[in-house]
PDB file of C-alpha atoms in Angstrom:
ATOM      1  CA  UNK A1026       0.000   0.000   0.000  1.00 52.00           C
ATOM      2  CA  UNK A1027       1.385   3.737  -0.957  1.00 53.00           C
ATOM      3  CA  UNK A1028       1.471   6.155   1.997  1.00 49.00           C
ATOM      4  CA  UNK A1029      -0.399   8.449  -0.089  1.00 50.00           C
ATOM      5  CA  UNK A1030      -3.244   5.672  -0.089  1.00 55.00           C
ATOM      6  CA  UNK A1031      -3.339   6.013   4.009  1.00 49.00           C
ATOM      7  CA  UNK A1032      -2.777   9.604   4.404  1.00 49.00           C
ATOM      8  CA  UNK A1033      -6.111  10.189   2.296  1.00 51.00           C
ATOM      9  CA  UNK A1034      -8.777   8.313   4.566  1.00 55.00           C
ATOM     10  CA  UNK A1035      -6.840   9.257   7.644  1.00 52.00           C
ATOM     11  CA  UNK A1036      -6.709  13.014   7.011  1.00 54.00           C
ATOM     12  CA  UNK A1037     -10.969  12.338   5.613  1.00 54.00           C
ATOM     13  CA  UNK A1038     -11.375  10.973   8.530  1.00 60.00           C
ATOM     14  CA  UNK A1039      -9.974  13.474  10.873  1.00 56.00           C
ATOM     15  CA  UNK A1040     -11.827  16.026   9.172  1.00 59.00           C
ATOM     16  CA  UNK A1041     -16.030  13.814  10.050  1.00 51.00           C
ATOM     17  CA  UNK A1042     -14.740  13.993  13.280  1.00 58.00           C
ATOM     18  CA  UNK A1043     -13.607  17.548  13.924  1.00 59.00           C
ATOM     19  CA  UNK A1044     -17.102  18.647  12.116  1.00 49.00           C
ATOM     20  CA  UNK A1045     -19.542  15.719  14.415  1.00 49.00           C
ATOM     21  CA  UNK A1046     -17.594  17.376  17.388  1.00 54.00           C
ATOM     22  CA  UNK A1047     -18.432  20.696  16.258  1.00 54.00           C
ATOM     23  CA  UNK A1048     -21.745  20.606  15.227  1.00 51.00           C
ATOM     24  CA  UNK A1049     -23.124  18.116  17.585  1.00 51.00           C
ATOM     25  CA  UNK A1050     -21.748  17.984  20.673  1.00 54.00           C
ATOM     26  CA  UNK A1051     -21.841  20.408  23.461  1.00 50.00           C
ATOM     27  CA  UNK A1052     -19.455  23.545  23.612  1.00 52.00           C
ATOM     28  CA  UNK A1053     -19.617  24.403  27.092  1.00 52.00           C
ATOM     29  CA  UNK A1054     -16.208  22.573  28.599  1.00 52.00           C
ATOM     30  CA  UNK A1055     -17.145  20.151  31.522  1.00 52.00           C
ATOM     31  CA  UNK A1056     -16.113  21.646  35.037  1.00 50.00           C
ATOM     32  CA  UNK A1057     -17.157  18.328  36.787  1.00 48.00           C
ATOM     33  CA  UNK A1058     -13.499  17.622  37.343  1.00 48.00           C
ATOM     34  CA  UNK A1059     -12.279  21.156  37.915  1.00 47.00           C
ATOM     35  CA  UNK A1060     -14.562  22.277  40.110  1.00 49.00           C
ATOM     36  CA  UNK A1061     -12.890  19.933  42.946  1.00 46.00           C
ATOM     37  CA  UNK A1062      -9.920  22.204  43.423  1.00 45.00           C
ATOM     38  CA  UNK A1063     -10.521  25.284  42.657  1.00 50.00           C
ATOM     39  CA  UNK A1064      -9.457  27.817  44.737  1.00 46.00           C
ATOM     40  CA  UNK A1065     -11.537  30.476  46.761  1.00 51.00           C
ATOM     41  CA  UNK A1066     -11.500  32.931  49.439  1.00 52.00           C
ATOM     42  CA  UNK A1067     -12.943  32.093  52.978  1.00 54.00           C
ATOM     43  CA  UNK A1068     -15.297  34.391  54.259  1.00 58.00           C
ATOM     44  CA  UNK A1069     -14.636  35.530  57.932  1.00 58.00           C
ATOM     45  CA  UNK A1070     -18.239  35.587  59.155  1.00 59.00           C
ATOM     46  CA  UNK A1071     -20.866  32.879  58.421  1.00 59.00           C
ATOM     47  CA  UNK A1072     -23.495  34.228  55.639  1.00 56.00           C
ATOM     48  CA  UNK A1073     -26.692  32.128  56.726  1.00 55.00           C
ATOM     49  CA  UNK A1074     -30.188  32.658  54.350  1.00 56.00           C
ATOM     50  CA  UNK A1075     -32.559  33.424  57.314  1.00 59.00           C
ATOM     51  CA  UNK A1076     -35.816  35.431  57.680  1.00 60.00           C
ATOM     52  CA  UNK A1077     -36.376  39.125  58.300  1.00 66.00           C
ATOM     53  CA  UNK A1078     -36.092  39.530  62.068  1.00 72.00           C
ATOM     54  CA  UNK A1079     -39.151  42.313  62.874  1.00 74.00           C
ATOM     55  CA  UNK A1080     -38.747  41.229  66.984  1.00 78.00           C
ATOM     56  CA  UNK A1081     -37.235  44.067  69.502  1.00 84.00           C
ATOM     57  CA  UNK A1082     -36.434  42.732  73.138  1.00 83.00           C
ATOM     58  CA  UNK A1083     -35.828  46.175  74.560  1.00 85.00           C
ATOM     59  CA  UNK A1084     -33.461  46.231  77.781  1.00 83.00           C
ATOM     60  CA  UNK A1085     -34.925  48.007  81.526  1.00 73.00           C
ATOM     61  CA  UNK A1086     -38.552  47.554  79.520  1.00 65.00           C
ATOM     62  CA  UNK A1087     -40.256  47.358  82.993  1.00 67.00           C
ATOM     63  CA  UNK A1088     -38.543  50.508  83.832  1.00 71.00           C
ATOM     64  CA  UNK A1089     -40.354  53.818  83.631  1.00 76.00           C
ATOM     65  CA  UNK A1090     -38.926  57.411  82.628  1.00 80.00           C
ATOM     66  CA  UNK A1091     -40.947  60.222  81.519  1.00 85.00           C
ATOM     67  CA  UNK A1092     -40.701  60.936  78.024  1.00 89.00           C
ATOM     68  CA  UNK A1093     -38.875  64.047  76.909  1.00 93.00           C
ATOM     69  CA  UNK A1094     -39.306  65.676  73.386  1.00 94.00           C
ATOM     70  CA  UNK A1095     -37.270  67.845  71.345  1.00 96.00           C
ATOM     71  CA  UNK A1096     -38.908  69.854  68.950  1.00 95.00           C
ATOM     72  CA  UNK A1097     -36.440  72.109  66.166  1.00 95.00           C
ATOM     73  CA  UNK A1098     -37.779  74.105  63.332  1.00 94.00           C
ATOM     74  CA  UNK A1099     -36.022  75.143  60.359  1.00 93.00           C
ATOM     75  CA  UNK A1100     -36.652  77.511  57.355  1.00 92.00           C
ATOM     76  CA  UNK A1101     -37.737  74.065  55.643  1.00 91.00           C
ATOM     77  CA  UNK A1102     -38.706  71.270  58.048  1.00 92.00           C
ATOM     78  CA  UNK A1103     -40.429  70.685  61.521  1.00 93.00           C
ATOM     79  CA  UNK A1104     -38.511  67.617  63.220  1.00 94.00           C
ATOM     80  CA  UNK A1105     -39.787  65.957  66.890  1.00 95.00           C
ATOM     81  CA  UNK A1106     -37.150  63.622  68.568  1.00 96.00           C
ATOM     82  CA  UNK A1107     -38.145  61.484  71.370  1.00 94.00           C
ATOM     83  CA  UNK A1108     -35.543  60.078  74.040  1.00 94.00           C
ATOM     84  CA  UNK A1109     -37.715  57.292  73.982  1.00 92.00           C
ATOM     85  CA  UNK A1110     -35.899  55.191  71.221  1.00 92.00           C
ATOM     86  CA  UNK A1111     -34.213  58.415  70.379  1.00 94.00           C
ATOM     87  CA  UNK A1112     -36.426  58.432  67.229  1.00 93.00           C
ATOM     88  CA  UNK A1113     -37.720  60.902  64.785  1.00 93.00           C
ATOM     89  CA  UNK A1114     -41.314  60.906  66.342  1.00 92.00           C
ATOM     90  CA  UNK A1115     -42.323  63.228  63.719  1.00 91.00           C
ATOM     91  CA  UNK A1116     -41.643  65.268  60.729  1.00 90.00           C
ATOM     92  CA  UNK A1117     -43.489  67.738  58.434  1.00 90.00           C
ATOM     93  CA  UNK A1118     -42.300  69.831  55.704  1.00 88.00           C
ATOM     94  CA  UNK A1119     -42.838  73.350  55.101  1.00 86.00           C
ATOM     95  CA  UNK A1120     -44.697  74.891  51.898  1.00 81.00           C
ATOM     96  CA  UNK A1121     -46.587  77.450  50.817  1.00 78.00           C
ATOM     97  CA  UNK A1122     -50.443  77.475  49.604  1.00 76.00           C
ATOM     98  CA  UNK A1123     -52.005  80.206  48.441  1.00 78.00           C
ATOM     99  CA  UNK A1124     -49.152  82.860  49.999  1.00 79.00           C
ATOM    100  CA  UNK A1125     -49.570  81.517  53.398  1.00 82.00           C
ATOM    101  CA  UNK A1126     -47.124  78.530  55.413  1.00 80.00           C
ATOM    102  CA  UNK A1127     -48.547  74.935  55.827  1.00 81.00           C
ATOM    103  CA  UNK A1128     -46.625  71.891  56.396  1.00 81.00           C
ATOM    104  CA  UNK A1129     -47.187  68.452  54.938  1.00 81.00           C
ATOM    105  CA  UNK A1130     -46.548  65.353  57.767  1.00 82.00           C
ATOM    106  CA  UNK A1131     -44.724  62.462  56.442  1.00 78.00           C
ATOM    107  CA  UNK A1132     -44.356  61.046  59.499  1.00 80.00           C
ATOM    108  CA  UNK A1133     -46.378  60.853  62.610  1.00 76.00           C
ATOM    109  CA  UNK A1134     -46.325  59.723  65.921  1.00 75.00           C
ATOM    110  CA  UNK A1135     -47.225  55.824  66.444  1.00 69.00           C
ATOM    111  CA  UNK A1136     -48.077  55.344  69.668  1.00 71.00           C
ATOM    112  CA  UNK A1137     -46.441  52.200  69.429  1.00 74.00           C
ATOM    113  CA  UNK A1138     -43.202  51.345  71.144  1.00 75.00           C
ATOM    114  CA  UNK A1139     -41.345  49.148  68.536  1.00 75.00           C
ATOM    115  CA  UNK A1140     -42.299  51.654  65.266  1.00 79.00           C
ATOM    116  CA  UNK A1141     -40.815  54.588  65.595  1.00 85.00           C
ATOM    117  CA  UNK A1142     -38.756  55.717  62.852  1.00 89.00           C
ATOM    118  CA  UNK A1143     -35.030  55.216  63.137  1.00 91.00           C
ATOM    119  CA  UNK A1144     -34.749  52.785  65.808  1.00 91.00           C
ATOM    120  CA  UNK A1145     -32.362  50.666  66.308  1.00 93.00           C
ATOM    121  CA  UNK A1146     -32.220  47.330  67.409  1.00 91.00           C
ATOM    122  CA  UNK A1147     -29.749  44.198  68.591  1.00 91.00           C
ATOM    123  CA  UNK A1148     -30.439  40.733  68.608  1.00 86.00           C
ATOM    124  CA  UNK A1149     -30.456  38.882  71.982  1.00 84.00           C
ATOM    125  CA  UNK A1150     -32.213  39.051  74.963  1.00 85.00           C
ATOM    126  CA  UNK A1151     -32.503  42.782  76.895  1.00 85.00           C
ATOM    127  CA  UNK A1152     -30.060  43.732  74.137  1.00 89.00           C
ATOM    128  CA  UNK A1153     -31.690  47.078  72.844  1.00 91.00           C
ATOM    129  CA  UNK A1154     -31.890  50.490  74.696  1.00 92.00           C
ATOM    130  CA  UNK A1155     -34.848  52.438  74.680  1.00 91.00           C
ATOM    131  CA  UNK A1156     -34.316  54.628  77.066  1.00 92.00           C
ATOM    132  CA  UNK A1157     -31.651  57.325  75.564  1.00 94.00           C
ATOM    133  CA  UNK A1158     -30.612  60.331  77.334  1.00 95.00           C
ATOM    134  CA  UNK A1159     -30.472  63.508  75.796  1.00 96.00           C
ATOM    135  CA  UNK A1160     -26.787  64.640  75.045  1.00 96.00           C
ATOM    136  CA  UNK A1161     -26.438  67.280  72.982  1.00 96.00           C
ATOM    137  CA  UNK A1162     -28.191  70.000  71.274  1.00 96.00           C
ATOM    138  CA  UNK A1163     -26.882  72.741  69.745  1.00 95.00           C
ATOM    139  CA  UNK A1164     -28.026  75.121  66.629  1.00 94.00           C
ATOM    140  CA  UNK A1165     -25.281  76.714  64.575  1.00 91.00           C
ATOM    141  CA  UNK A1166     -25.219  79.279  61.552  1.00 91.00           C
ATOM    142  CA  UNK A1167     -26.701  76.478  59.130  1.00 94.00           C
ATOM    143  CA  UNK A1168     -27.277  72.890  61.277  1.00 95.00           C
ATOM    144  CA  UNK A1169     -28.729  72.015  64.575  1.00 96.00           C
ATOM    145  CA  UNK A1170     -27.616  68.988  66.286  1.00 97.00           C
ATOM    146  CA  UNK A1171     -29.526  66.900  67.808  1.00 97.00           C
ATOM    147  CA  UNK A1172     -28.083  63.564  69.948  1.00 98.00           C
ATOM    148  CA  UNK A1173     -28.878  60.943  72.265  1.00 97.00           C
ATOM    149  CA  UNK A1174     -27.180  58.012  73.878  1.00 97.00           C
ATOM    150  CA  UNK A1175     -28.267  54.979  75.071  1.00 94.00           C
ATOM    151  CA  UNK A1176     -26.848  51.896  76.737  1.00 93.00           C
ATOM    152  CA  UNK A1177     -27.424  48.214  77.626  1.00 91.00           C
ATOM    153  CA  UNK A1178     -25.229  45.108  78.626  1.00 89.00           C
ATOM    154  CA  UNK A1179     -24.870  44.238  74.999  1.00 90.00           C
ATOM    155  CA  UNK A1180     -23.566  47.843  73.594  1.00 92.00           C
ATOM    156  CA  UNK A1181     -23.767  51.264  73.628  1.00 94.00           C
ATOM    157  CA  UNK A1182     -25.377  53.364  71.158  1.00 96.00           C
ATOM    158  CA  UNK A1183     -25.377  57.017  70.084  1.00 97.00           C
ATOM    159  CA  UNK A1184     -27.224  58.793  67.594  1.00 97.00           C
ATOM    160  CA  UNK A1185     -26.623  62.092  66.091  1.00 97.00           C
ATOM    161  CA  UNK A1186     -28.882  63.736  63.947  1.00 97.00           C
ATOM    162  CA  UNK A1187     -28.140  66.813  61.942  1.00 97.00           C
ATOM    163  CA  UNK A1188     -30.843  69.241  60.388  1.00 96.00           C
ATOM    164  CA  UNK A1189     -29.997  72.058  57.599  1.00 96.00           C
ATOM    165  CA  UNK A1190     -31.342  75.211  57.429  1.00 94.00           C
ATOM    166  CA  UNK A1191     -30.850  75.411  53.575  1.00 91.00           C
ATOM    167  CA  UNK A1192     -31.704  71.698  53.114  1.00 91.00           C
ATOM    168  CA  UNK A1193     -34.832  69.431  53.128  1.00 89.00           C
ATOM    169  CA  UNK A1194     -32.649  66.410  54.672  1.00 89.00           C
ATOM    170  CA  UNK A1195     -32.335  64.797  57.856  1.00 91.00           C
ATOM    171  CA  UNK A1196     -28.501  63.109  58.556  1.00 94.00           C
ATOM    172  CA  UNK A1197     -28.090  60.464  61.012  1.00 94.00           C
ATOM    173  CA  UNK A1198     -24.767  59.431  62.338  1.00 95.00           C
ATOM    174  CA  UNK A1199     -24.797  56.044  63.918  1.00 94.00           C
ATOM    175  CA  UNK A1200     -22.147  55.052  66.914  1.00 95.00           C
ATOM    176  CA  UNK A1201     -22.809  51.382  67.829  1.00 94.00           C
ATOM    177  CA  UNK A1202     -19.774  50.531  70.749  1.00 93.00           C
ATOM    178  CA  UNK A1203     -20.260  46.639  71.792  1.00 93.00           C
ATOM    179  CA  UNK A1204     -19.201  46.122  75.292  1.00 89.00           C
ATOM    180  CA  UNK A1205     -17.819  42.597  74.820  1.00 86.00           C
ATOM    181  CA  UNK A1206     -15.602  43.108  71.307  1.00 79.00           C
ATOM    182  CA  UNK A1207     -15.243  39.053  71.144  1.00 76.00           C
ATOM    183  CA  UNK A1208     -18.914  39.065  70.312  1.00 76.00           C
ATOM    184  CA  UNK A1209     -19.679  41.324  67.408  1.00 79.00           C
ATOM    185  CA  UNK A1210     -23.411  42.929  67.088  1.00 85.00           C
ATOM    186  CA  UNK A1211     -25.708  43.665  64.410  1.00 86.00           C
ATOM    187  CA  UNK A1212     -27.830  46.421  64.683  1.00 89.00           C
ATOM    188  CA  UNK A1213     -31.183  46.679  62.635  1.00 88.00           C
ATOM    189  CA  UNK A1214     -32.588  50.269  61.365  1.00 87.00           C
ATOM    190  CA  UNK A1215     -36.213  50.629  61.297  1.00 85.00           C
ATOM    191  CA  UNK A1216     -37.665  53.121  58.664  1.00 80.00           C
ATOM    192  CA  UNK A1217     -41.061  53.486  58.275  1.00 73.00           C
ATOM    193  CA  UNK A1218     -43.310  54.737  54.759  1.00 67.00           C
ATOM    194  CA  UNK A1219     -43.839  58.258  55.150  1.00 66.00           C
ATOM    195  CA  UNK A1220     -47.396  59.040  55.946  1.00 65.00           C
ATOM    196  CA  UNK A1221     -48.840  61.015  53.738  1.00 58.00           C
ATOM    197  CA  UNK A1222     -52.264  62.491  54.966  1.00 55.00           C
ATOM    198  CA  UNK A1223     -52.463  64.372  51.896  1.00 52.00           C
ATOM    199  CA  UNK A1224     -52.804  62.225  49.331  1.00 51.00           C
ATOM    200  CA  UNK A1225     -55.472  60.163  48.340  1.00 50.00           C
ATOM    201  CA  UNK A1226     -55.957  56.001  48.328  1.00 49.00           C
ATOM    202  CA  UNK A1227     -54.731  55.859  44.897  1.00 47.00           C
ATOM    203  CA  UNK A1228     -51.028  57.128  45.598  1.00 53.00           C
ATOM    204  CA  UNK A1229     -48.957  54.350  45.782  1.00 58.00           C
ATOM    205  CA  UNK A1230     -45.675  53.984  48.286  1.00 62.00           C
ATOM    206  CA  UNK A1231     -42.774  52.567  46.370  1.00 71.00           C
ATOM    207  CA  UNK A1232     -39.269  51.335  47.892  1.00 74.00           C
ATOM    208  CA  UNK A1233     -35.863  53.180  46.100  1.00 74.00           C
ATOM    209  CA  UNK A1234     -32.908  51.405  46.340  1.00 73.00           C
ATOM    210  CA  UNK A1235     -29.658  51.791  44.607  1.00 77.00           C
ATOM    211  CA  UNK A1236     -28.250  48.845  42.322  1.00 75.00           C
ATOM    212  CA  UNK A1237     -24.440  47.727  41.773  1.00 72.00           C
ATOM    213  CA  UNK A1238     -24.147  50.136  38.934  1.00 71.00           C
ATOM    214  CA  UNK A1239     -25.080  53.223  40.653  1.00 73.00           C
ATOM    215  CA  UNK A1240     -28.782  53.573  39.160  1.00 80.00           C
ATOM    216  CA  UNK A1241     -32.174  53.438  41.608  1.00 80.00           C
ATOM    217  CA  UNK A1242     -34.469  50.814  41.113  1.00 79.00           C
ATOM    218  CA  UNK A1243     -38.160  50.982  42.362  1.00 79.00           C
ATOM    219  CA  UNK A1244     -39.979  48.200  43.590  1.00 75.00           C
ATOM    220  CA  UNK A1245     -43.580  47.869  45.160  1.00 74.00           C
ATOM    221  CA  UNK A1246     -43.644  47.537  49.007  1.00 66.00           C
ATOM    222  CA  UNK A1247     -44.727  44.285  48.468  1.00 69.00           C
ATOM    223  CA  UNK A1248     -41.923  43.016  46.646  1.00 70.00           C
ATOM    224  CA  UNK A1249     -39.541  44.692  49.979  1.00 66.00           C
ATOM    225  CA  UNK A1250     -41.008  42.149  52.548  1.00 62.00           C
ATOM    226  CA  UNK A1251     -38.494  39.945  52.110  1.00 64.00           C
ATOM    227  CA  UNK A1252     -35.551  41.505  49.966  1.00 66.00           C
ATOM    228  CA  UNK A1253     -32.398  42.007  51.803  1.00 65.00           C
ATOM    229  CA  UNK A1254     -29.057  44.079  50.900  1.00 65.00           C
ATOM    230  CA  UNK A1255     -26.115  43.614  52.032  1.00 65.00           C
ATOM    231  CA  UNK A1256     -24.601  47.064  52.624  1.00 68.00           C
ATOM    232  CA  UNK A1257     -26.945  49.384  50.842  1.00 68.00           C
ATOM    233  CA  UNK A1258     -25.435  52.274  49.745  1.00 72.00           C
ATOM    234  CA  UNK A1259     -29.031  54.540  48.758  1.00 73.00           C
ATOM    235  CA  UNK A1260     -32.207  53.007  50.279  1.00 69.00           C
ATOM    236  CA  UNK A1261     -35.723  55.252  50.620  1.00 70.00           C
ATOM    237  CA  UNK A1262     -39.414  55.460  49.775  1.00 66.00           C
ATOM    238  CA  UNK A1263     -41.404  57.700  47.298  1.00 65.00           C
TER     239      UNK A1263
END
């Protein structure tokens, strides 16, 4: 037999198999065997899928201390701060009707002691304060400053709030100190819808929150009841 009489059907052959492999089998490469060693980073706390956690076990709850409330009025807002959670009890915006001052609420006092806006809480047992003492307040030439602390045998907690006089916004500087640091803590920030006596039934609340690349999404409140984010950057409601 010539050579040239084997190369022929060898190279033919070659050539079915290359096109069978490429038209008929599957392109995506098979990780089965790779996927045993590859490499990764360990993550230094435990990530565990778990429910929203909506329960407060406030610390010195059978204790009772009369409720003190701080009241500061801007060119543009009307803020009330409470000791008692250190919360923004309430909050109304200023406008103008007709040539004469209203406000418009968006938020009002609950009544209730686990939904006022801005608390915080810690998990455990008598792990959140809710009794906060009043430590500063001060008004400069365009802020006023308004902060509490608060303490129980889990941490310590201080929050600052700052108002603008130029400035519709509300900042909010959160301190949270554990007393043990072998046992870390993870605080919770409550923020209710904005209650809007104004508008009619048909005005819908919607959630804001800001997506990996830096534009808002909106989703229905319904859709937030059991979303999570891990270290939200922009989070509100419209």
């Amino acid at each position: 037999m010539k050579l040239k009489d084997f190369l022929v059907p060898l190279a033919f052959m070659l050539i079915v198999t290359s096109v069978f492999q490429y038209f008929f089998t599957s392109r995506n490469p098979d990780n089965s065997g790779a996927m045993a060693d590859r490499s990764f980073i360990a993550p230094t706390t435990a990530r565990v899928a778990e429910p929203l956690d909506y329960s407060i076990d406030f610390s010195g709850k059978d204790a009772h201390r009369e409720k003190q409330i701080t009241i500061v009025t801007t060119p543009t807002i009307r803020a009330q701060f409470s000791n008692d959670g250190a919360i923004l009890e309430s909050l109304a915006y200023k406008r103008f009707l007709s040539g004469q001052e209203t406000f418009m609420e968006t938020i009002v006092p609950s009544g209730i002691k686990d939904q006022g806006a801005f608390l915080v809480a810690l998990n455990g047992i008598d792990s959140t304060p809710y009794y906060y003492d009043l430590i500063d307040h001060k008004t400069g030439d365009n802020t006023t400053v308004v902060a509490y602390k608060g303490e129980s045998a889990t941490a310590t907690i201080i929050k600052q709030y700052t108002l603008y006089n130029d400035s519709y916004k509300i900042d909010l500087a959160l301190t949270v100190q554990p007393k043990d640091e072998k046992h870390a803590v993870r605080p919770r920030l409550f923020l209710p819808g904005p209650a809007l006596l104004d508008t009619d039934g048909f005005d819908v609340l919607k959630g804001i929150l800001a997506k990996e690349n830096k534009s808002l999404e909106k989703k229905s409140l319904k859709d937030l009841q059991l979303l999570g984010k891990e270290k939200p950057t922009l989070f509100g409601l419209e």
